[in-house]
Coordinates of C-alpha atoms in Angstrom, one line a residue:
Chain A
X1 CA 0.0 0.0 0.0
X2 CA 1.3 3.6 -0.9
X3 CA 2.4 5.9 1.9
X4 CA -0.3 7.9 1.4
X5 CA -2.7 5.5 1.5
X6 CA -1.5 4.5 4.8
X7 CA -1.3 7.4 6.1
X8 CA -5.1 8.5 5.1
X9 CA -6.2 5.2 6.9
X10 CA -4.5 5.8 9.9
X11 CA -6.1 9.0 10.1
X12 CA -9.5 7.7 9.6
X13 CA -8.5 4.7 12.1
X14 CA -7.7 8.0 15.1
X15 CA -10.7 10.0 13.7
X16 CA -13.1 7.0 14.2
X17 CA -11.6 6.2 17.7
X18 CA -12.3 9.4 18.7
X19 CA -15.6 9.2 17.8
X20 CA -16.2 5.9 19.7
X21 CA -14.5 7.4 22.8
X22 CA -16.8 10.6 22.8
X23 CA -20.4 8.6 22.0
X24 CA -19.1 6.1 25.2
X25 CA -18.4 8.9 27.2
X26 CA -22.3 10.9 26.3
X27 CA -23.1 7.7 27.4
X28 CA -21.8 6.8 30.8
X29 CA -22.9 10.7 31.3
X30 CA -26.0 9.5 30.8
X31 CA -26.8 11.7 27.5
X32 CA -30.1 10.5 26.7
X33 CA -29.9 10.4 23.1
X34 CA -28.0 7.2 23.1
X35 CA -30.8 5.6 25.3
X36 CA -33.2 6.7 23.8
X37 CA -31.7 5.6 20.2
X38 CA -31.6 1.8 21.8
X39 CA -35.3 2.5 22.9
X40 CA -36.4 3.2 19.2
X41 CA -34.3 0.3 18.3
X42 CA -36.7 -1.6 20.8
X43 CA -39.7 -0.3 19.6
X44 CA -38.9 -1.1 15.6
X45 CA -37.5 -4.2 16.4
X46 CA -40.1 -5.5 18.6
X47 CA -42.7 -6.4 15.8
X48 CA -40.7 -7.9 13.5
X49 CA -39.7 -10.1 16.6
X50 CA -43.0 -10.7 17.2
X51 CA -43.2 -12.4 13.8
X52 CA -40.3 -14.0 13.7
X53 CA -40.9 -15.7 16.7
X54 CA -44.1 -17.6 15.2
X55 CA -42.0 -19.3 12.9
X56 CA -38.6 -19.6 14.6
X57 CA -40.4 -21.0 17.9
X58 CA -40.4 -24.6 17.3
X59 CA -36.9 -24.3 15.5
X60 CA -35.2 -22.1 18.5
X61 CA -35.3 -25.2 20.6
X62 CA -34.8 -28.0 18.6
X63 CA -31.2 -28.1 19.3
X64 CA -32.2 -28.8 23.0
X65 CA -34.1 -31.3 22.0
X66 CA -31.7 -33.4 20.0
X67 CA -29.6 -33.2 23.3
X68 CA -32.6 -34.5 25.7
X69 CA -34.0 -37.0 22.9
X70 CA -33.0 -40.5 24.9
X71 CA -34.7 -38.5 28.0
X72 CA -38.1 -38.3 25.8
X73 CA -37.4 -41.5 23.2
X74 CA -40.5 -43.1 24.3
X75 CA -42.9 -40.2 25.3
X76 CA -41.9 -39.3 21.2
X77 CA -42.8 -42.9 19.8
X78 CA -46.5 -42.5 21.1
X79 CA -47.0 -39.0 20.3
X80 CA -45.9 -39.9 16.6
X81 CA -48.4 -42.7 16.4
X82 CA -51.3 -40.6 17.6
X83 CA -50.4 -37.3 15.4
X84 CA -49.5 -39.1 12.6
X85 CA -52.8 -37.6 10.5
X86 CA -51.9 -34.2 12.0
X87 CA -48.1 -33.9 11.0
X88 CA -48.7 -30.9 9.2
X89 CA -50.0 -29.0 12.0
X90 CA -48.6 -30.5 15.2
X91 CA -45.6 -28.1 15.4
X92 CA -47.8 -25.3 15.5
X93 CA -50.4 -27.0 17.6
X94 CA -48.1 -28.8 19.9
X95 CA -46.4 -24.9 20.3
X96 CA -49.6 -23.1 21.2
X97 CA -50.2 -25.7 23.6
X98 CA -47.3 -25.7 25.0
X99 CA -47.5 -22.0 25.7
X100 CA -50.9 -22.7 26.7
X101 CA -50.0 -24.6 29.8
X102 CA -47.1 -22.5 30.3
X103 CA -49.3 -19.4 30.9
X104 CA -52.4 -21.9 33.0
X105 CA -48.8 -22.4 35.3
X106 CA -48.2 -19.2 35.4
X107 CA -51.4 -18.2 36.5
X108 CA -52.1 -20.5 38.7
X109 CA -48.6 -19.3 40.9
X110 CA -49.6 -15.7 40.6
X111 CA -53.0 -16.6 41.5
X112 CA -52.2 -18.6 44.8
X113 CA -50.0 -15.4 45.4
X114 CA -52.4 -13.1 45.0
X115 CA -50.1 -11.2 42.6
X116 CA -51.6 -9.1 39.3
X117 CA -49.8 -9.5 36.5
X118 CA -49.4 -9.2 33.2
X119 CA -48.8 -12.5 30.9
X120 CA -46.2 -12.2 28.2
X121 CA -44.9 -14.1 25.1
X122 CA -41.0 -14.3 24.8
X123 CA -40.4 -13.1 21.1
X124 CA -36.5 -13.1 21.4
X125 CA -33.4 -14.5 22.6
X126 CA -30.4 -12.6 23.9
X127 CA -28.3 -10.8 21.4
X128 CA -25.3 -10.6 19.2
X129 CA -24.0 -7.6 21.1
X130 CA -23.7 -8.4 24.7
X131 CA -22.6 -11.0 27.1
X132 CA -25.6 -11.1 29.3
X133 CA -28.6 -13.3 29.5
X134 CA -31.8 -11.4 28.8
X135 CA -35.1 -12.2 27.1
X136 CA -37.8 -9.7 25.2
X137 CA -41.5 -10.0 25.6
X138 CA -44.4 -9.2 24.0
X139 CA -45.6 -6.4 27.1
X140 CA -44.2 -2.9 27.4
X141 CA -45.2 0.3 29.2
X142 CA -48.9 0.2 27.2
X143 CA -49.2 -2.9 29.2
X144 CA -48.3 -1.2 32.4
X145 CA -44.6 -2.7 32.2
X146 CA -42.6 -0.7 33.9
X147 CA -38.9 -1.2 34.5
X148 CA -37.5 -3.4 37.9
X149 CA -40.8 -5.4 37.7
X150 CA -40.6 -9.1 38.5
X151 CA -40.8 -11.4 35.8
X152 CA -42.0 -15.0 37.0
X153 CA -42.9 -18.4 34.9
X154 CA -45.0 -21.0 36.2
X155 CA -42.7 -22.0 38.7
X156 CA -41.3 -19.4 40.1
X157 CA -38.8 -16.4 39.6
X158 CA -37.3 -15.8 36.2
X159 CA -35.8 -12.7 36.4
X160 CA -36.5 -8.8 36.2
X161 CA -37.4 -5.8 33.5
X162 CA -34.4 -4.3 32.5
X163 CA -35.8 -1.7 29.9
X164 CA -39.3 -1.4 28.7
X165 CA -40.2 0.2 25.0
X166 CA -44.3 0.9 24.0
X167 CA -45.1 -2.6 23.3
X168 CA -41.8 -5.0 24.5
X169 CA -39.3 -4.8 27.0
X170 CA -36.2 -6.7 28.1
X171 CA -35.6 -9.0 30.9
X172 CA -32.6 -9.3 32.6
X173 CA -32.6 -13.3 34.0
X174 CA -31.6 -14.6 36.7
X175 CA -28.6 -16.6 35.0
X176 CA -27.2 -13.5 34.0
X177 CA -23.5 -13.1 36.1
X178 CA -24.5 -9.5 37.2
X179 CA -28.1 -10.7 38.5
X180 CA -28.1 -10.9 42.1
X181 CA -31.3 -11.4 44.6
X182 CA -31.9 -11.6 48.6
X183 CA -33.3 -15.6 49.4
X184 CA -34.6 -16.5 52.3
X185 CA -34.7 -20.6 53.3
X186 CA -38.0 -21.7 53.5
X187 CA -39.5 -22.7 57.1
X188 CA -36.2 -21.0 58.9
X189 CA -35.4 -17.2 58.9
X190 CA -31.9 -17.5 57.6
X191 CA -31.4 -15.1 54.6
X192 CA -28.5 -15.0 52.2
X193 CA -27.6 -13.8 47.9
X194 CA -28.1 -15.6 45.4
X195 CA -25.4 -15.3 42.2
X196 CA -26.0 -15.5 38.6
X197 CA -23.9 -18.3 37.5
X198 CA -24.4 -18.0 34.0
X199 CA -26.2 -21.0 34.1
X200 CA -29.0 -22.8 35.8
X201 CA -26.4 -23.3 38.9
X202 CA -26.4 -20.1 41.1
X203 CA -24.5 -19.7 44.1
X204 CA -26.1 -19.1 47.3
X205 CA -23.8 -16.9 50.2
X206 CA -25.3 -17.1 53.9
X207 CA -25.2 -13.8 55.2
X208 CA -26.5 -15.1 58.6
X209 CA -23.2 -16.3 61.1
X210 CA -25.0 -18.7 62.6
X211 CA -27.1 -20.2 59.9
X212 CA -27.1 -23.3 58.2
X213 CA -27.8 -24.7 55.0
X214 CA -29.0 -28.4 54.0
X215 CA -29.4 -30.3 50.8
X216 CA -32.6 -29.5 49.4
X217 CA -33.5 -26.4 51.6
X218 CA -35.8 -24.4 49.5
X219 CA -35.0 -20.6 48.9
X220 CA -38.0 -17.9 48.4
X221 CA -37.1 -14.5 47.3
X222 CA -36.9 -12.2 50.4
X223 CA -38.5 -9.1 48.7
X224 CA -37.1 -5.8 48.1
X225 CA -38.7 -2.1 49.0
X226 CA -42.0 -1.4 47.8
X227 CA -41.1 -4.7 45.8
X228 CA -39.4 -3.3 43.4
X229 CA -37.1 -5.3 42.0
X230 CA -38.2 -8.2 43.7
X231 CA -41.6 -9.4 45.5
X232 CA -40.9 -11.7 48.4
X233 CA -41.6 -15.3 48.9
X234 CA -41.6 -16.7 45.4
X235 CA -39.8 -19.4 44.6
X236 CA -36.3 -19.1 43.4
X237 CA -34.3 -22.4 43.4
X238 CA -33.5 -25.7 46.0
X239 CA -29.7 -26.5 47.4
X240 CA -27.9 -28.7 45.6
X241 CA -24.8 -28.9 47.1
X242 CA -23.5 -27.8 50.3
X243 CA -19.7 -25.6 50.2
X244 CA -17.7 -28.0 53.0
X245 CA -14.7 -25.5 52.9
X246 CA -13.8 -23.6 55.9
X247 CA -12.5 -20.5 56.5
X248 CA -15.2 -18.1 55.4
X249 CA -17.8 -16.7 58.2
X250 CA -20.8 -17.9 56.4
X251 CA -21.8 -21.1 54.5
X252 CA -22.1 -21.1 50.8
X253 CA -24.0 -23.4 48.6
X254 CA -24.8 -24.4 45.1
X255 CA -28.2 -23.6 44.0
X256 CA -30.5 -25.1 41.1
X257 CA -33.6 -22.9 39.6
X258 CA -36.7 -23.6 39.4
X259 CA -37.3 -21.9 36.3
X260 CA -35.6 -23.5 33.2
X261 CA -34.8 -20.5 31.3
X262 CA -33.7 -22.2 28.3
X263 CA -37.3 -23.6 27.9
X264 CA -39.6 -20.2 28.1
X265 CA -42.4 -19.6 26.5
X266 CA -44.5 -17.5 28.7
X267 CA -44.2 -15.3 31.6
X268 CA -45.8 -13.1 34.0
X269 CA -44.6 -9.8 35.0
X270 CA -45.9 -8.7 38.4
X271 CA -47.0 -5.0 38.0
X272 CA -49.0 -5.3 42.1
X273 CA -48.2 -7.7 44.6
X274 CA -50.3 -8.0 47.8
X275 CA -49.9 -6.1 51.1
X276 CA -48.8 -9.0 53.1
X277 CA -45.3 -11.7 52.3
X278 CA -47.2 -15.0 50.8
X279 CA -44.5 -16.4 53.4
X280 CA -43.7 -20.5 52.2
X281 CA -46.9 -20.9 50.6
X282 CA -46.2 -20.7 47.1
X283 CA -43.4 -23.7 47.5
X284 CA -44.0 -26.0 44.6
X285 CA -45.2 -29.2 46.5
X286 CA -44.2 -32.7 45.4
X287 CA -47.4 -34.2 43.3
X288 CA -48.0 -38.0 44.9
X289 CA -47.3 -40.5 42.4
X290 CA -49.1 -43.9 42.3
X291 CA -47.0 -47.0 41.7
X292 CA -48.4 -49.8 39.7
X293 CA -47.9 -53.8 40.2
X294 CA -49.0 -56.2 38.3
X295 CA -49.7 -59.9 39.5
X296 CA -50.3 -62.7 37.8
X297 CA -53.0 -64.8 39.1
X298 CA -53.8 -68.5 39.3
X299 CA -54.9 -69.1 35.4
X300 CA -51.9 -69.1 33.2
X301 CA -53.3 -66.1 30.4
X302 CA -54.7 -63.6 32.7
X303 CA -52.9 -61.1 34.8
X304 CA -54.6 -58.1 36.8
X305 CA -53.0 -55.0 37.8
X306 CA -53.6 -53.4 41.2
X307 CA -52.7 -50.0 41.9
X308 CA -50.8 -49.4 45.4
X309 CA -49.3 -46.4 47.0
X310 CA -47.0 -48.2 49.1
X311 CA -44.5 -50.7 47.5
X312 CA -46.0 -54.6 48.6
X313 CA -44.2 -57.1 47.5
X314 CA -46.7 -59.6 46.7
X315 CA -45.5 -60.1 42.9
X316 CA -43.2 -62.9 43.4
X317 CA -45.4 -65.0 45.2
X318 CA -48.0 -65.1 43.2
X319 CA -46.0 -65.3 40.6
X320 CA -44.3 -68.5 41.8
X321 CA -48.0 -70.1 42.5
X322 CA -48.4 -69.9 38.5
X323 CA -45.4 -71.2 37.6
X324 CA -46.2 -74.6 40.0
Chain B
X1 CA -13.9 2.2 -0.7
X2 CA -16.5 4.5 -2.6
X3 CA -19.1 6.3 -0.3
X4 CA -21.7 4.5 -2.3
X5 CA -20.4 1.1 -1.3
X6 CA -20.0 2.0 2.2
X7 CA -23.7 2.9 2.2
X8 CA -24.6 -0.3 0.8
X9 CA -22.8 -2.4 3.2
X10 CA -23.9 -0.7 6.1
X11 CA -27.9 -1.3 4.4
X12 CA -26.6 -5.2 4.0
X13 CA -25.3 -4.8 7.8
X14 CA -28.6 -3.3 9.0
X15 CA -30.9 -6.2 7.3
X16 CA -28.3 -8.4 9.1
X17 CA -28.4 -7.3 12.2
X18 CA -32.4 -7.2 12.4
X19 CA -31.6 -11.1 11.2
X20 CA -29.4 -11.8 13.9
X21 CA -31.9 -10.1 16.6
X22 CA -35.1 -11.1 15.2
X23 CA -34.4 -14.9 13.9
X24 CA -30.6 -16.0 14.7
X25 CA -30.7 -15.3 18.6
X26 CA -34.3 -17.1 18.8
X27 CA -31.9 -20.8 17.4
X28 CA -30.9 -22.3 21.1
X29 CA -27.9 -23.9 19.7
X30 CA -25.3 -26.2 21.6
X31 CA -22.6 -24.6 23.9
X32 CA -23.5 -20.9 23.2
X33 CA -25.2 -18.4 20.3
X34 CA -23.3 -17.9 16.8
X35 CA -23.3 -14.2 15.5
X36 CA -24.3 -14.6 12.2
X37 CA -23.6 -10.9 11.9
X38 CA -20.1 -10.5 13.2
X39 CA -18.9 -13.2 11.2
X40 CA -20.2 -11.6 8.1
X41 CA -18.8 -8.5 8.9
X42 CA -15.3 -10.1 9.7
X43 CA -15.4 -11.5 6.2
X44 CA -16.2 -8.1 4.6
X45 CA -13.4 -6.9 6.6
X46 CA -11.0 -9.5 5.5
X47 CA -11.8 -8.6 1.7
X48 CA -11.1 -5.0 2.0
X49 CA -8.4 -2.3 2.1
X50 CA -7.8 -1.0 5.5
X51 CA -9.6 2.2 4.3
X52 CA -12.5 0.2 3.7
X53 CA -12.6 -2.5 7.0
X54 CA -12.2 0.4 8.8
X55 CA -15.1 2.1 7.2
X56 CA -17.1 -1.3 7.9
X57 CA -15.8 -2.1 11.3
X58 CA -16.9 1.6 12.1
X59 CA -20.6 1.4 10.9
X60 CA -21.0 -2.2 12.0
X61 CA -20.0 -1.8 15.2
X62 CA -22.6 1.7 15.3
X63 CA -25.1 -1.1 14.3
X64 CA -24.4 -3.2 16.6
X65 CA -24.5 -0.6 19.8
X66 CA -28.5 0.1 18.7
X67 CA -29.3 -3.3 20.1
X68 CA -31.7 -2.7 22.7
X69 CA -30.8 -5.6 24.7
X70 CA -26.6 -4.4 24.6
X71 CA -25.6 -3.3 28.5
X72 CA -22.5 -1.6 27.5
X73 CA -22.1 1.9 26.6
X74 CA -23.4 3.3 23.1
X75 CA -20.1 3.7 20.7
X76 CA -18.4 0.4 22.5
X77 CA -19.1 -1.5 19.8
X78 CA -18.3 0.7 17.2
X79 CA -14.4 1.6 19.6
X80 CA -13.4 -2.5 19.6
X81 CA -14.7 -2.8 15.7
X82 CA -12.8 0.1 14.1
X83 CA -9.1 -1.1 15.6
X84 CA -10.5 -4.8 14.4
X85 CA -11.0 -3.6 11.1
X86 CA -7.8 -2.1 11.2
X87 CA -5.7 -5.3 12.7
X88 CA -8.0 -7.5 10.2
X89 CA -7.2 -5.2 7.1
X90 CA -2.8 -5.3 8.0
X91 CA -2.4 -8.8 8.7
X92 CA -5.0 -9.2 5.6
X93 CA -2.5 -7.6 3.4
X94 CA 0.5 -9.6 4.6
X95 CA -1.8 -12.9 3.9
X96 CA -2.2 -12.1 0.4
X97 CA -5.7 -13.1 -1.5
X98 CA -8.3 -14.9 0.2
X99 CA -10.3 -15.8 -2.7
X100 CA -7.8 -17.9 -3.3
X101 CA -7.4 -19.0 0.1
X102 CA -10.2 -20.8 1.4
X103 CA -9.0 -22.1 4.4
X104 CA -6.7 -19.3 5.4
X105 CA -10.2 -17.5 5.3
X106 CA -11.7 -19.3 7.7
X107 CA -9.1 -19.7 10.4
X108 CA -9.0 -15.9 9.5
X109 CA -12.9 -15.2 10.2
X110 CA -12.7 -17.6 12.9
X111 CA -9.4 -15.8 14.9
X112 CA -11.2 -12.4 14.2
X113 CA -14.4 -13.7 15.7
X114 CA -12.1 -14.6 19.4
X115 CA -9.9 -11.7 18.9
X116 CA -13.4 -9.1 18.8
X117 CA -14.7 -10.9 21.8
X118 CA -11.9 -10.8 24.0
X119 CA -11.3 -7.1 22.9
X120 CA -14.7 -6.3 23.9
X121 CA -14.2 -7.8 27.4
X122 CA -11.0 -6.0 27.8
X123 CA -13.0 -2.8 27.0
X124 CA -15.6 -3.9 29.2
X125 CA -13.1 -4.2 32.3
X126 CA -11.5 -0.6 31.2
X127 CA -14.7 0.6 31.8
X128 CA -15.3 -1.4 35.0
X129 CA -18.2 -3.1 33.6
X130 CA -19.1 -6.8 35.4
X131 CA -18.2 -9.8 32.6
X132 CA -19.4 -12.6 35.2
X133 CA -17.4 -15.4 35.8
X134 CA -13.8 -15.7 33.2
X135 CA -15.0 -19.5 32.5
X136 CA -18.6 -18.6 31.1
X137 CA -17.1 -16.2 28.7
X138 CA -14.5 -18.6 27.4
X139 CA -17.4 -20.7 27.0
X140 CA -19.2 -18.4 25.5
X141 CA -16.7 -16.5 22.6
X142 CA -14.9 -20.1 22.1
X143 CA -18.4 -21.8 21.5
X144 CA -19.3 -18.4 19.5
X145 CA -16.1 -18.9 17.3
X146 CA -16.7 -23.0 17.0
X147 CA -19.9 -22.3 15.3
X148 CA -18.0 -19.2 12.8
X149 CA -15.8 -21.7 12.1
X150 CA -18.2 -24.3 10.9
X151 CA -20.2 -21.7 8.8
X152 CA -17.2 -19.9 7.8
X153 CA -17.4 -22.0 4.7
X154 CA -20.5 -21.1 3.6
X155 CA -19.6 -17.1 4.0
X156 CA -17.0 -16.7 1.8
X157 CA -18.4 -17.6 -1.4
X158 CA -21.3 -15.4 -0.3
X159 CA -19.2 -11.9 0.6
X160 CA -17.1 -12.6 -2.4
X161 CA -20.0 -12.3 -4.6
X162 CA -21.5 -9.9 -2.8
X163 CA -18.6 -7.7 -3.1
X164 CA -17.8 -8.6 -6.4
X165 CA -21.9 -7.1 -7.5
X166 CA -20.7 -4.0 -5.1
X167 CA -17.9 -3.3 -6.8
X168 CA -17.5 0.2 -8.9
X169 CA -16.0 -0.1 -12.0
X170 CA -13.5 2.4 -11.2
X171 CA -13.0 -0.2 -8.2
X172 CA -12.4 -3.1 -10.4
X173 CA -10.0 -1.1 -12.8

């Protein structure tokens, strides 16, 4: 390349990084042109989003569901015999319905809280640009969004509004490395901070000396002022694993979410939460599962099944009579 | 570069990066998002003069810092891509003709993807911004740069052709 040449690009190269410097440094003086140019960005964005997601919503996951096919091999063999006739339509169907019970979850969990909220679609996924974890929905300030709301799923806390445009907003999950929330364990008073991770693993820091955490405590979120960011006692994640090491003042322990973030559909934003803390009482309870034998009986074709609560073992007995 | 062809790429940048945000970020793929956009961009810049990948690392990077969802400061972006363009456009000279290179071009893309990444975390702890935890991002711009470098492939016939139609013909002379 001639001198010259160079030269003129070097030029450009300091003029440009000039430029850069000065539009980062309107911003972190908090110039409100460059907010309010990501705002409109928002706003234009947000219906072609909108669109997009129809189509792209039974593609964005099927990545993760390559990964868990062994998980689902045999739920997938009768769902393909029954649809067969309806191929052409499932992936829409099975979407809607999918989102469907997503949202009756949600519902149902705001509902029991006594929380109003606003239901939301997730039309997008992170970004090119940033490192963070954040989704966009379908709800903005027309909706009564407003920014440092609670966003919940149909299991508990999901994370919170980070900036809201006429008709979408961001949210700013839990995951995300920056996030951080005040936990309390459910049925004790012992409250600690939960980390973002980056994952669905979140680290959990006592802040009470004398506290103590156990393999599967449950955490509820402790609640901020006026609720904003957070609204107490929903539910956030259960311990996992227990930090042995000594030397630090208070225990530490790995946490698992409730919500699977990679997997969201729907969500609830909380825009009024009730005067009193819903305490433990929103704690997703273990559903009782009924465990099925089945014995033979006396004549050598027929077999009955009886249902039982309780493991009996009264299988191999009778099964021994009708091999004699 | 002519100021006409710097206005069409940055149109082609701007369809792109509504792509990326709209349809591209929606795909939950394996180990971490691919930017669809940066790697285009990358192997724009690789094909230019350093007059012109700094031209294009300047308005792709001012792209890039209107997305809504970005936390870092507005002209970030654009700061890390213009001294890309530059460092892409004087080791692209030394390397010679990618055309012709197919391979060099991807390993090229594909280092210019991790090199813009790690730049832009370096920027981000200038600024005394929060990156989380050092072993998520590795995950995150090596698993960005794994799935440039399978796609790579694919780009290079595309931005070659697309240059090629972009050309002037006082470009080609």
């Amino acid at each position: 390349m001639a001198a010259g040449g160079s030269n003129r690009s070097r030029l450009l190269v300091i003029i440009l990084i000039v430029t850069s410097l000065f539009l980062i440094t309107l911003d972190l003086r908090g110039v409100s042109v460059t907010k309010s140019s990501r705002s409109a960005t928002q706003s234009f964005l947000a219906p072609i989003q909108r669109g997009v997601s129809d189509v792209f919503s039974p593609v964005g996951s099927f990545f993760s569901d390559i990964k868990n096919f062994s998980k689902t091999k045999s739920q997938l063999v009768e769902l393909k015999a029954a649809n067969a006739r309806l191929k052409t339509q499932l992936v829409f169907n099975e979407d809607i319905k999918g989102q469907l019970a997503k949202l009756k979850g949600v519902l149902n969990l705001a509902g029991r809280g006594g929380y109003k909220v606003v239901a939301a679609r997730v039309i997008g996924r992170g970004s090119a640009s940033t490192f963070s974890q954040t989704i966009t929905i379908d709800a903005g300030s027309t909706d009564g969004i407003q920014k440092d709301m609670t966003v919940m799923s149909d299991v508990g806390i999901v994370g919170i509004v980070k900036s809201v445009s006429a008709s979408s907003s961001i949210v700013l999950l839990m995951s995300d490395p920056t996030f951080r929330i005040g936990v309390r364990i459910a049925g004790t008073q012992s409250v600690g901070v939960l980390f973002g991770q980056g994952s669905s693993r979140y680290q959990l820091e006592l802040l009470d000396t004398s506290g103590t955490i156990k393999d599967k405590d449950i955490l509820v979120s402790l609640g901020s002022e006026n609720d904003r960011p957070f609204v107490p006692g929903l539910p956030v994640g259960y311990v996992v694993g227990v930090d042995k090491t000594t030397g630090t003042l208070t225990q530490n322990a790995t946490v698992k979410g409730y919500s699977n973030l990679n997997g969201l559909g729907v969500v609830s934003i909380i825009i009024e939460s009730p005067k009193g803390d819903p305490k433990d009482s929103l704690i997703p309870k273990p559903t009782p599962t009924a465990t099925i034998y089945v014995t033979s009986t006396a004549g050598p074709d027929t077999t009955t099944a009886t249902s039982s609560p309780t493991p009996i073992p009264t299988a191999s007995k009778s099964a021994s009579k009708a091999k004699k | 570069m002519s100021w006409s062809r710097a206005g069409i790429n940055a149109l082609l940048l701007f369809f792109l990066f509504i792509f990326q945000e709209s349809a591209v970020s929606k795909i939950n793929l394996p180990i971490t998002g691919f930017s669809l956009y940066l790697a285009i961009l990358l192997g724009l810049m690789a094909l230019e003069d350093r007059f012109g990948a700094v031209v294009l690392g300047f308005i792709g990077g001012i792209i890039l810092d209107f997305s809504p969802s970005a936390d870092s400061p507005f002209g970030k972006w654009a700061l890390v891509l213009t001294l890309v363009g530059y460092v892409v456009a004087v080791n692209g000279e030394s390397i010679g003709d990618f055309t012709k290179r197919p391979l060099t071009f991807v390993i090229f893309v594909c280092a210019g993807s991790i090199g813009t990444l790690f730049t832009f975390l370096a920027f981000g702890v200038l600024l005394g911004e929060n990156n989380g935890a050092l072993g998520h991002n590795l995950v995150m711009v090596f698993g960005n740069s794994f799935w440039t470098l399978l796609f790579a492939p694919l780009l290079l016939q595309i931005t070659i052709k697309w240059r090629a139609k972009t050309l002037t013909s006082r470009e080609r002379a």
